[in-house]
Amino acid sequence: MTFTKKIIIISGHYGSGKTNIAVNLAKKLVTEGKKVALVDLDIVNPYFRAADNRAELEALGIRCILPQFANTNVDVPTLPPQIHSVFVSDETVIFDVGGDKDGAVALGVYRNAINKAGYDMIAVVNMYRPLTATPEDTLENLREIEDNCSLSFTGFINNSNLGEETTAADVEASLSYAKAIEKMTSLPLIATSYVESLHVTLDTLAMPIRDITKKIY
Amino acid sequence: MAKVLMKGNEAIAEAAIRSGCRHYFGYPITPQTEIAEYMAKRMPKVGGLCLQAESEIAAINMVLGASAAGVRVMTSSSSPGISLKSEGISYMVGSDLPALILNVQRGGPGLGGIQPAQSDYYQATKANGHGDLHLIVLAPSSIQEAADFTTLAFELGDKYRIPVMMLADGALGQMMEPVEFKEVNGDALPEKPWATTGTEGKRKKNIINSLFIKPDELEDSINARFERYAEIEKNEVRAEEYMTEDADIVIVSYGITSRICKTAISMARKEGIKVGMVRPITLWPYPNEALAKAAKTAKEFLVVELNKGQMTGDVKLAIECSRPVSFYGRTGGMMPTPEEILDEIRKIGGRI
């Protein structure tokens, strides 16, 4: 799994695990020696978001561009002006885009600059989310996102999981779902991701990740 | 069916549809807007109606109308929006109409904040509207319970002809957990011979109303309702007793906060402090007996909530002030960590 483009957009249905993938990917790229910026472009989700991991990411030298009011009581979706700086920097930039098609509208604001810089747009999919439980429903969700941001997906990550109850068998059972999406969309499956503590048997394209979701209890 | 991964808000909406609810009336407010979003997507596919009203007040009155027509119906909101619905809720009680009213609590008073809170305990259990009234109040602590209690709320509502409030909070609404939906036959709903479904000239007309011209008739209707309340208090009290058998300290906590308490309890037990918890599941009717039983062996009680101690009085009443009751809570959308609660447990452990 190598990324050569300057802009890497992580999108997909809400709850598919986009933020988990985005934060893990940012950390991976930093260890490969890249200069990395992470843009939290989630204008929908009020609670669980990349901003929860700010301290850890900044300690690694990752520049975090977060909405001014993330995790506060201000219920106003804002796009921080610093976003524009990523298009003139020498950083590899990860966009964590929240909120389905509505969140994609925010991404679309930057489509000209993104097109100019060159991008990969990765869909994160999870067959255990009921509204994307079938390849057909997943495809509908992805097409809505594309329509609303005027950018096209270039690949997808199968992040099928049941939260803390996920077993290796759950992950392995999602492979046929991923293959069906690959066939239906012609998008390449970039990886199947799972929490690193699971002993998952995959032939190729395995992406063990660390669960970075904020724990309440 | 197999487990799926859902947000609390989504799971409640899905469980409502599976329970035969085909009418949803609401108005957006964080942190519960996913309910309306999910309903807008799913209701047309099951022949139902999701309608965004012009206000919370309009929505609750649409709920009143739909319930009067005999269908399963729900609305949802968050704290300030529930305040707006209070008048309609009282009218529904006065008209003996069932419905699910969901409060995904956020901080108050006033506009407050959008982060989780439990500061509507008084409102839900004591004052959701004017008049002599009670709602059944269910407090889930997991996404699975949120789904199960949605079905339960419709069943209890229909059985006793009473609005049922589910008191959740922003954390439960937004967080994701695996959930399995129980098989419910949403098509086989109970008969409602009182509903205004049209007489077709075959029966006496039904009237749904909360206005009584004659004082004695109003009193009779209130007395009849309180007989049903007595039945509810007898039959529908629910609570979880967690490690209370040998507990010197008993925590009383509900909803998301009880999950944090469970972690704190296992930390304290490792230090040799005998602590347990009574978790009220029905906040009305209140689990007085479970608390009275715990008071026979416990030395102190600790109430933990996301407010300034609203439930403390109910605990003192349930145990007839026979033991000291202290309180720990956070407000403003702040959540206590298990360590903070452990510190409180240690303080009590040091003095008993």
JSON list of C-alpha atoms in Angstrom, two decimals, chain B residues 29 32 56-57 60 75-89 101-105 120 123-124 127-129 135 165-167:
[
{"chain": "B", "resi": 29, "resn": "ILE", "atom": "CA", "xyz": [-31.30, 19.41, 17.33]},
{"chain": "B", "resi": 32, "resn": "GLN", "atom": "CA", "xyz": [-30.11, 13.48, 18.16]},
{"chain": "B", "resi": 56, "resn": "GLU", "atom": "CA", "xyz": [-40.85, 20.99, 18.46]},
{"chain": "B", "resi": 57, "resn": "ILE", "atom": "CA", "xyz": [-44.28, 22.20, 19.60]},
{"chain": "B", "resi": 60, "resn": "ILE", "atom": "CA", "xyz": [-45.43, 16.87, 19.66]},
{"chain": "B", "resi": 75, "resn": "THR", "atom": "CA", "xyz": [-40.77, 12.00, 18.47]},
{"chain": "B", "resi": 76, "resn": "SER", "atom": "CA", "xyz": [-37.25, 12.76, 19.57]},
{"chain": "B", "resi": 77, "resn": "SER", "atom": "CA", "xyz": [-35.38, 15.82, 20.68]},
{"chain": "B", "resi": 78, "resn": "SER", "atom": "CA", "xyz": [-32.69, 17.01, 23.04]},
{"chain": "B", "resi": 79, "resn": "SER", "atom": "CA", "xyz": [-33.06, 18.95, 26.26]},
{"chain": "B", "resi": 80, "resn": "PRO", "atom": "CA", "xyz": [-34.19, 22.44, 25.13]},
{"chain": "B", "resi": 81, "resn": "GLY", "atom": "CA", "xyz": [-36.47, 20.83, 22.56]},
{"chain": "B", "resi": 82, "resn": "ILE", "atom": "CA", "xyz": [-38.06, 18.60, 25.21]},
{"chain": "B", "resi": 83, "resn": "SER", "atom": "CA", "xyz": [-38.88, 21.72, 27.23]},
{"chain": "B", "resi": 84, "resn": "LEU", "atom": "CA", "xyz": [-40.82, 22.98, 24.23]},
{"chain": "B", "resi": 85, "resn": "LYS", "atom": "CA", "xyz": [-42.69, 19.68, 24.00]},
{"chain": "B", "resi": 86, "resn": "SER", "atom": "CA", "xyz": [-43.75, 19.74, 27.64]},
{"chain": "B", "resi": 87, "resn": "GLU", "atom": "CA", "xyz": [-47.15, 21.27, 27.02]},
{"chain": "B", "resi": 88, "resn": "GLY", "atom": "CA", "xyz": [-48.01, 18.69, 24.38]},
{"chain": "B", "resi": 89, "resn": "ILE", "atom": "CA", "xyz": [-46.79, 15.87, 26.60]},
{"chain": "B", "resi": 101, "resn": "ILE", "atom": "CA", "xyz": [-40.70, 10.54, 23.47]},
{"chain": "B", "resi": 102, "resn": "LEU", "atom": "CA", "xyz": [-36.94, 10.34, 23.29]},
{"chain": "B", "resi": 103, "resn": "ASN", "atom": "CA", "xyz": [-34.65, 12.82, 25.03]},
{"chain": "B", "resi": 104, "resn": "VAL", "atom": "CA", "xyz": [-31.00, 12.55, 23.95]},
{"chain": "B", "resi": 105, "resn": "GLN", "atom": "CA", "xyz": [-29.83, 14.91, 26.67]},
{"chain": "B", "resi": 120, "resn": "ASP", "atom": "CA", "xyz": [-33.03, 16.62, 32.73]},
{"chain": "B", "resi": 123, "resn": "GLN", "atom": "CA", "xyz": [-37.74, 17.28, 34.19]},
{"chain": "B", "resi": 124, "resn": "ALA", "atom": "CA", "xyz": [-38.22, 13.67, 33.08]},
{"chain": "B", "resi": 127, "resn": "ALA", "atom": "CA", "xyz": [-42.05, 17.90, 35.80]},
{"chain": "B", "resi": 128, "resn": "ASN", "atom": "CA", "xyz": [-42.49, 17.01, 32.17]},
{"chain": "B", "resi": 129, "resn": "GLY", "atom": "CA", "xyz": [-45.57, 19.15, 31.78]},
{"chain": "B", "resi": 135, "resn": "LEU", "atom": "CA", "xyz": [-44.37, 9.32, 32.41]},
{"chain": "B", "resi": 165, "resn": "MET", "atom": "CA", "xyz": [-39.94, 8.80, 27.80]},
{"chain": "B", "resi": 166, "resn": "MET", "atom": "CA", "xyz": [-36.59, 7.27, 26.99]},
{"chain": "B", "resi": 167, "resn": "LEU", "atom": "CA", "xyz": [-33.91, 9.32, 28.70]}
]
